[in-house]
Tab-separated table of C-alpha atoms in Angstrom:
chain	number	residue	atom	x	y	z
A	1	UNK	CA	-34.267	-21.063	3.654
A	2	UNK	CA	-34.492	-18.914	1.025
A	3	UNK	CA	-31.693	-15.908	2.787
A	4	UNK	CA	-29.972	-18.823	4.030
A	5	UNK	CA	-28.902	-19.401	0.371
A	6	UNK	CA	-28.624	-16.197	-0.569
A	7	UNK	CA	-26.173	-15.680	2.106
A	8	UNK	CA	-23.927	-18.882	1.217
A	9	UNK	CA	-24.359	-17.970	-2.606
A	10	UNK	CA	-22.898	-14.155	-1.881
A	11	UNK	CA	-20.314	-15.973	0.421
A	12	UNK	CA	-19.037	-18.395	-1.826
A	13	UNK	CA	-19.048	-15.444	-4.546
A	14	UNK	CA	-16.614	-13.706	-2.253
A	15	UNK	CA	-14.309	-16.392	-1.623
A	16	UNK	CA	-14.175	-16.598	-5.520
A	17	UNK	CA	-13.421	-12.978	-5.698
A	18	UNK	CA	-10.524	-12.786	-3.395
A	19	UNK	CA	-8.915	-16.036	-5.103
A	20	UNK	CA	-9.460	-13.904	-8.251
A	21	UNK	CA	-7.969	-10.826	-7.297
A	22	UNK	CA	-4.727	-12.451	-5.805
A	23	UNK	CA	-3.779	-13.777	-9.597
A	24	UNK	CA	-5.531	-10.763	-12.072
A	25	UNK	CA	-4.215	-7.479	-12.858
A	26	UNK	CA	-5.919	-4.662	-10.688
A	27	UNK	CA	-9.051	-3.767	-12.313
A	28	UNK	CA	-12.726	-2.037	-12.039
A	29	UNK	CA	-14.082	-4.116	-8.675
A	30	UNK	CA	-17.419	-5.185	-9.104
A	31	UNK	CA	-19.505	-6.585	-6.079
A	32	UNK	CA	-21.956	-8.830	-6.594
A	33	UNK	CA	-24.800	-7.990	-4.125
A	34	UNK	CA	-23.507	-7.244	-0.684
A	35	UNK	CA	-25.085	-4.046	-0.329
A	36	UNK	CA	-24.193	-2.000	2.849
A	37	UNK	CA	-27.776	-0.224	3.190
A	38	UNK	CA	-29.798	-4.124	3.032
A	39	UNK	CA	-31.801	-5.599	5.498
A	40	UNK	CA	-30.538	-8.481	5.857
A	41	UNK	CA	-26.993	-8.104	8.189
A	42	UNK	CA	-23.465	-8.766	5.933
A	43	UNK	CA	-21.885	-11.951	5.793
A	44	UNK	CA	-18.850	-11.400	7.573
A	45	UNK	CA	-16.208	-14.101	9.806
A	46	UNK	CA	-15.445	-11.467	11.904
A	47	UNK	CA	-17.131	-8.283	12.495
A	48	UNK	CA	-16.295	-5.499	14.674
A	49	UNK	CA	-16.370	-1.897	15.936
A	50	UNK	CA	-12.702	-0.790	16.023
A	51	UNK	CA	-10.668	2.631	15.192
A	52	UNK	CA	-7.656	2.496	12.744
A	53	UNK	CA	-4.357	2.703	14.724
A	54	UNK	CA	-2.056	2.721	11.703
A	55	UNK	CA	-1.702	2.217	8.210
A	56	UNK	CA	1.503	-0.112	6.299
A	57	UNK	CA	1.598	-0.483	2.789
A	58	UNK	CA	4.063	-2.767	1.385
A	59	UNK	CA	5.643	-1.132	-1.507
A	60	UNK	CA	6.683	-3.775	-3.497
A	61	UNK	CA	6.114	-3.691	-7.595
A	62	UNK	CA	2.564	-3.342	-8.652
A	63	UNK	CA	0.610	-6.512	-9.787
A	64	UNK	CA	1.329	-7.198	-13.854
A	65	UNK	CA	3.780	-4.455	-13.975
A	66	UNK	CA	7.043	-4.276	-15.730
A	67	UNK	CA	10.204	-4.113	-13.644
A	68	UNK	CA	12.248	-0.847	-13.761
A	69	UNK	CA	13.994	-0.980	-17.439
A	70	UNK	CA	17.834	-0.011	-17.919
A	71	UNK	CA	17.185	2.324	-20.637
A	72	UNK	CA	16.817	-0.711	-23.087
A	73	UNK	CA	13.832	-0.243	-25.302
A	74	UNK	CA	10.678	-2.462	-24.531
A	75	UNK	CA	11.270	-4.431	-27.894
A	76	UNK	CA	14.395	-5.199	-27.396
A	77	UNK	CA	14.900	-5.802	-23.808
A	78	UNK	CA	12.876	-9.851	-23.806
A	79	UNK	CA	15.824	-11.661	-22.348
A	80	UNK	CA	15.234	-14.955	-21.610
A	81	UNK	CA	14.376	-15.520	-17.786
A	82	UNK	CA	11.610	-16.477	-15.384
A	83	UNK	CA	7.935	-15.295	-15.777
A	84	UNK	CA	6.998	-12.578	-13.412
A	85	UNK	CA	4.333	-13.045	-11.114
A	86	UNK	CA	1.725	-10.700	-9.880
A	87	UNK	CA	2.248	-10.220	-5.860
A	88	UNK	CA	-0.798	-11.559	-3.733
A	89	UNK	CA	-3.447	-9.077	-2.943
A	90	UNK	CA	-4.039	-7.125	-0.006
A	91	UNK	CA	-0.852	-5.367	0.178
A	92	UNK	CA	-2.370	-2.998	2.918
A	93	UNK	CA	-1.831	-3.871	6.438
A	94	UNK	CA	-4.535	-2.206	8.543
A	95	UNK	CA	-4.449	-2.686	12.528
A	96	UNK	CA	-7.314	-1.978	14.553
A	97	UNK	CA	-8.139	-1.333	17.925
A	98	UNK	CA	-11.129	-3.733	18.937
A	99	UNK	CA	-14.041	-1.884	20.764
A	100	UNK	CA	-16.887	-4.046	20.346
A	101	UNK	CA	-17.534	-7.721	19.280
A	102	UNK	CA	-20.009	-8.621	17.391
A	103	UNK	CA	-18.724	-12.151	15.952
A	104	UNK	CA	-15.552	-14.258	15.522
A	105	UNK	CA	-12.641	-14.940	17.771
A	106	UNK	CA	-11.496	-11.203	17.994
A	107	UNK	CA	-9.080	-9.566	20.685
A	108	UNK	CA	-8.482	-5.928	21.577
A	109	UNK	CA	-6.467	-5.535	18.389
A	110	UNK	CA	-6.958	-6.949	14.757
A	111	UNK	CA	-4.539	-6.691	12.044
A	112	UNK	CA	-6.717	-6.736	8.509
A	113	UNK	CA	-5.516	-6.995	4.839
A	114	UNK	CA	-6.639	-5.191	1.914
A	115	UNK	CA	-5.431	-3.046	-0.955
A	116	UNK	CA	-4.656	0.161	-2.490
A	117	UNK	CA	-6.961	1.413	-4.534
A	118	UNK	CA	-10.688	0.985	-4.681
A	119	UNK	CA	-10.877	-0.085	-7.680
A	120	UNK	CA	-9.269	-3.226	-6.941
A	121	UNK	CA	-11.864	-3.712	-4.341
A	122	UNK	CA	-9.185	-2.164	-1.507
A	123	UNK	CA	-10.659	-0.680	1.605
A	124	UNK	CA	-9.904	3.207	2.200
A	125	UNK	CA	-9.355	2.988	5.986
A	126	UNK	CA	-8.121	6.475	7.610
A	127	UNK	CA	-5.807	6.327	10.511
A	128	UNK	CA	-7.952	7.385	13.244
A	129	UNK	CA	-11.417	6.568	12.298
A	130	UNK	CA	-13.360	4.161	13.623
A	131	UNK	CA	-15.886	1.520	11.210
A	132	UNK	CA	-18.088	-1.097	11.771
A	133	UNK	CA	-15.814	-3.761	10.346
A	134	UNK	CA	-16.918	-6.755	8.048
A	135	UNK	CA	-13.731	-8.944	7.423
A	136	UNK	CA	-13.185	-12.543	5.878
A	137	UNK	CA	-10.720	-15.054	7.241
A	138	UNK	CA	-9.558	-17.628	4.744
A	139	UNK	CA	-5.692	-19.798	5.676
A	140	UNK	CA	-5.168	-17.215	8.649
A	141	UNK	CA	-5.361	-14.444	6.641
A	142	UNK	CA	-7.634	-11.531	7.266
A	143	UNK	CA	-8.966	-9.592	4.760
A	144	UNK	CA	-11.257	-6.471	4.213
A	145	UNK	CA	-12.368	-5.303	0.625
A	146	UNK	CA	-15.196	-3.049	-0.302
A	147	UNK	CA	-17.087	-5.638	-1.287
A	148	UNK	CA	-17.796	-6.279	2.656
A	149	UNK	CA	-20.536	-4.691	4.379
A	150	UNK	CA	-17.771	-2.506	6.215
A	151	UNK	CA	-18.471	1.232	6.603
A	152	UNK	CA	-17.672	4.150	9.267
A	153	UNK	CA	-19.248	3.469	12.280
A	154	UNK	CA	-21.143	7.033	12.497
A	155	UNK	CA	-23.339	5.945	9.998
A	156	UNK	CA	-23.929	2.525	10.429
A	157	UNK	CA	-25.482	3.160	13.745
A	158	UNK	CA	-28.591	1.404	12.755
A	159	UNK	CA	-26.859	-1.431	11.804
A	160	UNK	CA	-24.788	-1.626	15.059
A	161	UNK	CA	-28.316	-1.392	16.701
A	162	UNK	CA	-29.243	-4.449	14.977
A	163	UNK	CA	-25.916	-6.599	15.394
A	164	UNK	CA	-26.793	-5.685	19.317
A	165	UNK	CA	-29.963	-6.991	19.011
A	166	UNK	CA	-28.720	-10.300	17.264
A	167	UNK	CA	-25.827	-10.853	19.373
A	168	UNK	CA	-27.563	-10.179	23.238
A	169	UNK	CA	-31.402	-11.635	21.755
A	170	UNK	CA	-32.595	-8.430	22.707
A	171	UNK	CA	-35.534	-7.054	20.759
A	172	UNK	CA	-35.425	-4.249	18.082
A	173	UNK	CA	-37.381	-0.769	18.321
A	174	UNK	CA	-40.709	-1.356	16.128
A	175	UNK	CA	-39.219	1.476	14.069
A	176	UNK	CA	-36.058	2.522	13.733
A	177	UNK	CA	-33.474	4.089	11.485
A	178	UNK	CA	-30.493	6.762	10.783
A	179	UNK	CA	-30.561	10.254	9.821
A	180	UNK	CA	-27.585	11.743	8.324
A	181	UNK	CA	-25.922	14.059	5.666
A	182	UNK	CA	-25.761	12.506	2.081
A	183	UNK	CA	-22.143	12.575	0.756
A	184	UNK	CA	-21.329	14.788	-1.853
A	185	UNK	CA	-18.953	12.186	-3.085
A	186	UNK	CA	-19.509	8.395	-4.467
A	187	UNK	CA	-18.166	5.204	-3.416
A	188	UNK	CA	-16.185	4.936	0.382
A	189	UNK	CA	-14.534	8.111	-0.019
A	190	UNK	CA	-17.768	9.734	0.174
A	191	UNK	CA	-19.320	7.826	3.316
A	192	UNK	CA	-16.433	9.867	5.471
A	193	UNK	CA	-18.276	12.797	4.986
A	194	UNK	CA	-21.595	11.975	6.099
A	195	UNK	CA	-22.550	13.128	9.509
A	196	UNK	CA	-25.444	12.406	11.611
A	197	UNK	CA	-28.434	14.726	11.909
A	198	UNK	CA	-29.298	14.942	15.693
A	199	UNK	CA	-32.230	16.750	17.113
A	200	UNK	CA	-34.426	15.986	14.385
A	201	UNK	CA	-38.604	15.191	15.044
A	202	UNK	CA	-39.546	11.841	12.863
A	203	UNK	CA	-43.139	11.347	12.457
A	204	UNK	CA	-44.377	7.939	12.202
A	205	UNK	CA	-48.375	8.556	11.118
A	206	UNK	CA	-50.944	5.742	10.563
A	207	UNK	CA	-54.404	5.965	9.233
A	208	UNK	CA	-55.466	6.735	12.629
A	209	UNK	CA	-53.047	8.072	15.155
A	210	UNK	CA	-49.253	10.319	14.776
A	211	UNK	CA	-46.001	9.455	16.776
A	212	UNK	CA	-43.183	11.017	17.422
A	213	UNK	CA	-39.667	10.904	18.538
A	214	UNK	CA	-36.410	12.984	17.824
A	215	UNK	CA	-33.020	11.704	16.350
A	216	UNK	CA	-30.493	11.270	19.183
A	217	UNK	CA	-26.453	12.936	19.234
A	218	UNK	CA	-25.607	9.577	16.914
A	219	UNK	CA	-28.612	10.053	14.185
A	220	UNK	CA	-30.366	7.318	15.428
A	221	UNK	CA	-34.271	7.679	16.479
A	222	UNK	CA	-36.459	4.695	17.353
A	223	UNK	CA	-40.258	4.053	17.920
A	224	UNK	CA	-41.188	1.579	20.760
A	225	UNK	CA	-44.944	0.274	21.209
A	226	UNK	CA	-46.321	0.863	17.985
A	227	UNK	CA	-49.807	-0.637	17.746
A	228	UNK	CA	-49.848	-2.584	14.638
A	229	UNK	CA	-50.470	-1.341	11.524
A	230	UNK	CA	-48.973	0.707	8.600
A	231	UNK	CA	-46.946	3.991	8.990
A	232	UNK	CA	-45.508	6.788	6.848
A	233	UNK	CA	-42.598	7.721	7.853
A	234	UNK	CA	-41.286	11.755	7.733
A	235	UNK	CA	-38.226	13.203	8.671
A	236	UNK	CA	-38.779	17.591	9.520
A	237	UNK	CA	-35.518	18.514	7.790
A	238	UNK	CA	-33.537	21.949	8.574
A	239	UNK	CA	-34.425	24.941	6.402
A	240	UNK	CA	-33.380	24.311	2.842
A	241	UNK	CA	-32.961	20.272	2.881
A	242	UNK	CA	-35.022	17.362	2.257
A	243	UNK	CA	-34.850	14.023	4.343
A	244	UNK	CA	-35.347	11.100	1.507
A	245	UNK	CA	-35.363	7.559	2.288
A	246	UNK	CA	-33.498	5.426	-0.327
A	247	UNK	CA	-32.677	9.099	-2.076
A	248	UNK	CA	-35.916	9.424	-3.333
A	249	UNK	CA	-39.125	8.969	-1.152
A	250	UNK	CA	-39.738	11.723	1.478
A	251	UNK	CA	-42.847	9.565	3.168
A	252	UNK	CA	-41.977	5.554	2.785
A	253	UNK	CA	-44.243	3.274	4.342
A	254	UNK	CA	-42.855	1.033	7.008
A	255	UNK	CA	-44.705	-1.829	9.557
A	256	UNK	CA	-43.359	-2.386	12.997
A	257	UNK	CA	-41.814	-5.874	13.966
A	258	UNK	CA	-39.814	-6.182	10.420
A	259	UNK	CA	-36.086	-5.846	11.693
A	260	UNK	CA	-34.686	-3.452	8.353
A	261	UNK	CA	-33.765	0.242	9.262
A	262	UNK	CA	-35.324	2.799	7.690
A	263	UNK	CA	-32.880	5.087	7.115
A	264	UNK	CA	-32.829	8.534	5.622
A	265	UNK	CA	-30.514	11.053	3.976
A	266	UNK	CA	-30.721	14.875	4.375
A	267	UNK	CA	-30.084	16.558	0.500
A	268	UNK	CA	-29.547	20.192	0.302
A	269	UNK	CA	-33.343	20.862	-1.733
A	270	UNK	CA	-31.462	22.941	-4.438
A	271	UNK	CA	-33.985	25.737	-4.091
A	272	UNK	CA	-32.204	29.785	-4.350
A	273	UNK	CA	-34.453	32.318	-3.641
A	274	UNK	CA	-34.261	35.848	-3.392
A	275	UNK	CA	-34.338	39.302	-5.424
A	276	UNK	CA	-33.909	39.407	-8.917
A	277	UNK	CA	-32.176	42.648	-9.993
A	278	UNK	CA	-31.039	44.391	-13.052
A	279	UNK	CA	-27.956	45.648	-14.497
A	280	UNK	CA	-29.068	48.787	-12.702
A	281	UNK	CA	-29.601	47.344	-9.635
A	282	UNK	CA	-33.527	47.814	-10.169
A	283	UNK	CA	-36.238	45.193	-10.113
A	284	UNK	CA	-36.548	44.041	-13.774
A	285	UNK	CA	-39.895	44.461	-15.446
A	286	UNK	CA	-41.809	42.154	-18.101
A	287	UNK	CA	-40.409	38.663	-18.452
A	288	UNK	CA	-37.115	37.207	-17.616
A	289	UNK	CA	-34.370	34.655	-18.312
A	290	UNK	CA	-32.176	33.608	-15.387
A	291	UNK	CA	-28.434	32.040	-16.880
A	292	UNK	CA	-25.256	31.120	-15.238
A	293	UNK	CA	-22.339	33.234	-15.012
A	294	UNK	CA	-19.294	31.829	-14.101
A	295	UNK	CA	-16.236	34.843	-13.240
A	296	UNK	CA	-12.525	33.341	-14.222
A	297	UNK	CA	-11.095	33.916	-11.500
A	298	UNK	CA	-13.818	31.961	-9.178
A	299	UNK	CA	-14.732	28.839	-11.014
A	300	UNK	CA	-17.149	27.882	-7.559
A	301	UNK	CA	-18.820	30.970	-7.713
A	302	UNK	CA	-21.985	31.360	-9.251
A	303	UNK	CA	-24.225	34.443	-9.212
A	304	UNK	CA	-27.566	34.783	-11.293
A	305	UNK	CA	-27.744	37.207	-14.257
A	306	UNK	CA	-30.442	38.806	-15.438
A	307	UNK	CA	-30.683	39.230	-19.478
């Protein structure tokens, strides 16, 4: 009962918040709840698998904004005359080709709304790219924002696994998850650079027994017929990166049966090793003090400098 409210509480919030955004001015977009990485699936009237086929922005005058003067001075150009209004939101016409259904009356192809900019809660869909697809339907219109649990389909694997299980009443793994790169960027931009981590051994150990299992192509491992119990979790990252669930436990504790994902992301570890040398090119002796030195002419450089 409780998530049942939850849900229709973060629903109604979103109805609120696209009413809002088709009368305000384009600013900051703030979410309330509706976190992508939850356990609990999205609330969503239609979601989806499908690849962007194409992109149409309707460049009409910005929300709020002035029309294009004459040359007439702000102050003095107030002629009388009607009172500009903002255009509606979603200004982005996104279709999609339809490869898997997960709820709502969807076809092979599904036209979406949303708008430029992220920061007026506008999705940043690339052309060719497929996501997992949350979208809202309200008076025939469809609309995504990034608000929605919408993300690219390579890493929402483990959430695809679960809308499977949900949809055909087929049972989950007793553990399961995603392994993949952390962005180096925030916010939607940064989720297109994450990749999956394949071929990776995940260690599932209780107080009594270890299990293990590899990542498949997709990132994806699972653990099936799991005595009960309590596990730690472990993901053997490459050379030079950690695995950290939640960005900051390398060994979180996890029970089979409970249908959440426990998903991990791969950080480079941030350790350099290597030689220290001189000036001379010599091994230093007594004590030293590494510092940055950045050359002009290669800001991304960085080498280490012994003084």
């Amino acid at each position: 009962m409780v998530n049942f409210m939850a849900a229709m509480w973060f629903r109604i919030g979103l109805i609120a918040a696209a009413f809002s955004l088709s009368t305000l001015p384009a600013q900051a977009c703030s979410c309330a709840g509706g976190n992508p990485g939850s356990c609990e699936v999205p609330v969503g009237d239609i979601i989806v698998r499908a690849t962007v086929v194409s992109k149409e922005i309707n460049q009409t005058q910005p929300p709020f904004a002035r029309p294009p003067s004459s040359g007439v001075p702000p102050s003095a150009d107030r002629r009388a005359g009607p009172i500009l209004q903002p255009e509606p939101w979603g200004r982005v016409k996104v279709t999609l080709r339809v490869s898997e259904r997960f709820r709502g009356a969807a076809g092979d192809s599904l036209v979406v709304n949303t708008e430029l900019g992220t920061e007026a809660c506008g999705y940043p869909f690339e052309v060719g790219h497929e996501y997992l697809v949350f979208a809202y339907e309200n008076l025939g219109k469809v609309t995504v924002t990034t608000c929605s649990g919408t993300q690219p389909s390579k890493m929402a694997v483990a959430r695809i696994e679960q809308l499977r299980a949900l949809r055909d009443g087929s049972t989950l793994p007793d553990l399961y998850g995603f392994v993949g790169t952390h962005p180096l960027r925030p916010g939607q931009a940064g989720w297109e650079q994450v990749e999956p981590m394949p071929d990776l051994t995940v260690t599932a150990r209780s107080d009594s027994a270890e299990y293990r299992t590899q990542t498949a192509d997709d990132g994806l491992y699972r653990f099936r017929g799991l005595p009960r119990g309590r596990y730690q979790l472990g993901v053997a990252a490459p050379p030079g990166r950690r695995a950290l669930w939640e960005g900051n436990a390398e060994h979180p504790s996890a029970s089979p049966g409970i249908p959440c994902a426990m998903n991990f992301e791969v950080f480079w570890d941030g350790l350099i090793t290597g030689t220290v040398l001189g000036r001379d090119g010599q091994p230093p002796s007594g004590m030293i003090r590494p510092s940055t030195w950045v050359p002009k002419h290669c800001p991304l450089d960085r080498s280490l400098e012994v003084t």
